[in-house]
XYZ file of C-alpha atoms in Angstrom:
210
model
C 35.559 35.884 47.159
C 38.066 35.526 50.605
C 35.695 38.044 51.526
C 32.437 36.045 51.075
C 33.412 33.040 52.282
C 35.078 34.380 55.256
C 30.835 36.141 55.740
C 29.618 32.914 55.212
C 31.798 31.247 57.649
C 30.942 33.895 60.402
C 27.224 33.348 59.837
C 27.428 29.922 59.596
C 25.369 30.432 56.466
C 25.582 28.792 52.986
C 27.528 30.702 50.394
C 24.901 30.822 46.812
C 26.137 31.073 43.581
C 23.229 32.398 41.120
C 23.257 33.184 37.396
C 20.452 33.035 34.476
C 20.741 30.924 31.411
C 17.458 30.129 28.972
C 16.423 27.924 26.279
C 14.268 28.450 23.032
C 11.974 25.427 21.470
C 15.870 25.717 19.099
C 17.332 23.154 20.903
C 21.763 23.003 21.653
C 23.453 21.097 18.834
C 24.557 17.434 20.180
C 26.864 14.911 18.359
C 25.678 11.543 18.075
C 26.754 8.343 16.220
C 25.766 7.819 12.962
C 26.979 5.481 9.531
C 28.983 8.073 7.052
C 26.371 9.916 4.643
C 23.168 9.325 7.028
C 23.314 12.402 8.955
C 20.990 12.467 11.744
C 18.193 14.881 11.265
C 15.984 16.634 14.063
C 13.106 18.579 12.766
C 11.807 20.957 15.336
C 9.060 23.995 15.317
C 11.689 26.490 14.787
C 9.458 29.443 16.295
C 11.519 31.812 17.624
C 9.141 34.126 19.843
C 8.523 31.704 23.003
C 11.466 31.397 25.370
C 11.714 29.266 29.117
C 14.392 31.608 31.053
C 15.759 29.906 34.287
C 17.659 31.528 37.666
C 19.866 29.416 39.363
C 21.645 29.033 42.566
C 23.994 26.150 43.290
C 24.457 26.381 47.634
C 27.781 25.445 49.286
C 28.470 24.792 53.367
C 30.451 22.904 55.233
C 28.402 19.562 56.840
C 25.928 19.668 54.179
C 25.439 17.974 50.721
C 25.217 20.818 47.951
C 22.351 21.814 47.079
C 20.729 23.391 43.760
C 17.816 25.828 43.453
C 16.141 27.422 40.379
C 12.953 29.346 39.137
C 11.542 29.348 35.716
C 9.618 32.109 33.903
C 8.217 30.945 30.627
C 7.943 34.272 27.738
C 5.447 33.368 25.194
C 5.920 35.782 23.066
C 2.776 38.180 23.759
C 2.711 41.642 23.352
C 3.586 43.433 27.240
C 4.371 40.092 28.433
C 7.757 40.485 30.471
C 10.573 38.809 28.397
C 12.593 37.601 31.506
C 12.926 38.333 34.849
C 12.144 41.287 37.441
C 14.057 42.073 40.493
C 10.709 41.281 42.836
C 10.964 37.326 41.406
C 14.890 37.831 42.029
C 13.687 38.923 45.640
C 11.682 36.015 45.786
C 13.864 33.763 44.509
C 16.765 34.710 47.320
C 13.702 34.151 49.886
C 12.693 31.202 49.138
C 16.045 29.488 48.893
C 16.642 31.128 52.385
C 13.888 29.884 54.044
C 14.301 25.883 52.370
C 18.067 25.747 53.280
C 16.830 27.421 56.746
C 20.303 29.511 57.043
C 21.658 33.030 56.327
C 23.080 32.989 52.763
C 25.624 34.536 51.238
C 24.484 35.172 47.866
C 26.900 35.897 44.959
C 25.888 36.706 41.393
C 27.189 38.819 38.468
C 26.606 42.488 37.976
C 23.259 41.976 35.211
C 21.539 45.447 34.995
C 18.857 43.939 37.246
C 20.732 43.102 40.136
C 21.685 46.419 40.666
C 18.311 48.115 40.717
C 17.980 50.084 43.945
C 15.053 47.602 45.338
C 17.934 44.472 45.619
C 19.893 46.857 47.587
C 17.138 48.199 49.954
C 15.635 44.317 50.652
C 19.316 43.227 51.123
C 19.409 46.294 53.935
C 15.934 44.781 55.130
C 17.209 41.258 56.024
C 21.055 41.787 56.570
C 19.990 39.775 59.459
C 20.371 37.145 57.282
C 21.347 37.818 53.668
C 24.680 39.028 52.444
C 25.214 40.124 48.795
C 28.218 40.159 46.288
C 28.994 40.669 42.982
C 30.933 38.680 41.239
C 33.902 40.534 38.796
C 32.522 41.852 35.167
C 33.076 39.668 32.699
C 33.727 36.475 34.431
C 31.228 33.645 34.190
C 34.367 31.301 34.251
C 34.335 32.045 38.388
C 30.371 31.039 38.792
C 30.248 27.331 39.414
C 26.571 27.844 38.236
C 27.765 27.690 34.533
C 28.620 24.304 35.315
C 24.293 23.848 35.771
C 23.456 25.092 32.952
C 26.556 23.349 30.926
C 25.131 20.096 31.548
C 21.473 21.199 30.900
C 22.075 22.141 27.791
C 24.193 18.449 27.117
C 21.188 17.126 28.252
C 18.466 18.873 25.913
C 20.551 18.936 23.156
C 18.761 17.885 20.263
C 15.648 17.983 22.056
C 12.774 18.736 19.747
C 9.984 19.899 21.821
C 6.388 20.255 20.384
C 5.733 23.844 22.277
C 6.660 25.402 25.466
C 4.810 23.583 27.987
C 6.521 19.869 26.883
C 9.992 22.032 26.972
C 9.007 23.491 30.121
C 8.628 20.189 31.574
C 11.942 18.750 30.391
C 13.650 21.446 31.801
C 12.250 20.833 35.499
C 12.890 16.937 34.752
C 16.563 17.482 33.837
C 17.100 19.624 36.839
C 15.685 18.148 38.962
C 17.761 14.717 38.453
C 20.742 16.975 38.951
C 19.644 18.542 42.043
C 19.397 14.423 43.038
C 23.127 14.244 42.394
C 25.601 15.832 44.592
C 28.541 15.031 43.159
C 27.411 16.650 39.957
C 27.063 20.150 42.195
C 30.285 19.502 43.654
C 32.086 18.741 40.048
C 31.173 22.742 38.934
C 33.753 23.897 40.851
C 36.869 21.946 39.711
C 36.951 24.265 36.500
C 36.386 27.718 38.239
C 39.471 27.639 40.094
C 37.658 29.055 42.871
C 39.271 28.151 46.778
C 36.396 26.787 48.296
C 37.727 24.426 50.737
C 35.786 23.534 53.578
C 32.825 24.225 51.807
C 32.001 21.155 50.138
C 32.749 18.631 53.349
C 31.135 15.163 53.024
C 28.009 15.364 54.710
C 27.126 13.285 57.869
C 23.016 14.042 57.225
C 21.168 14.152 54.291
C 18.609 16.923 54.543
C 15.178 16.893 51.577
C 15.329 18.957 48.683
């Protein structure tokens, strides 16, 4: 991580931590208050074929508020339909984040098979003027602050009974947008990682739009 931070500083770049998550129509279980012996029951569709996959990235740069971006892929369970993101989806996501930030990007993510495809290494080489990619150590999700965003999202979706995938997709977009406009929630995902990111979360003097 020291190398990534130094590279970001030298390039005047945002350092972006990326990760994936997903949600089916069966919601995460949550806790609630209820009279003793009268546990509430939430009825859900129970279908397991569909899923909303999410790619997300939290981005930091001194003097700017932290940013969070996301991209959705809805899998309906149809024959021949891609179940998740392809390498080209990640390429487009990285490009979109770069255009939104307007700075070079130091991209940090795990060693998922699709992240290691040669096409993405070629994409990095073609755009080395604004893109550097680092890979986290294997089996180390606890040092990726984007995991904290997923925790916030799962908590917000607890016991949410979506009628169908379209309903679930709208709810996910709405809850992620709420996080986007609350920079303190993004910063709050850093302490549990134990990463030394001093200087990357300065209080900004300007507020850039999402």
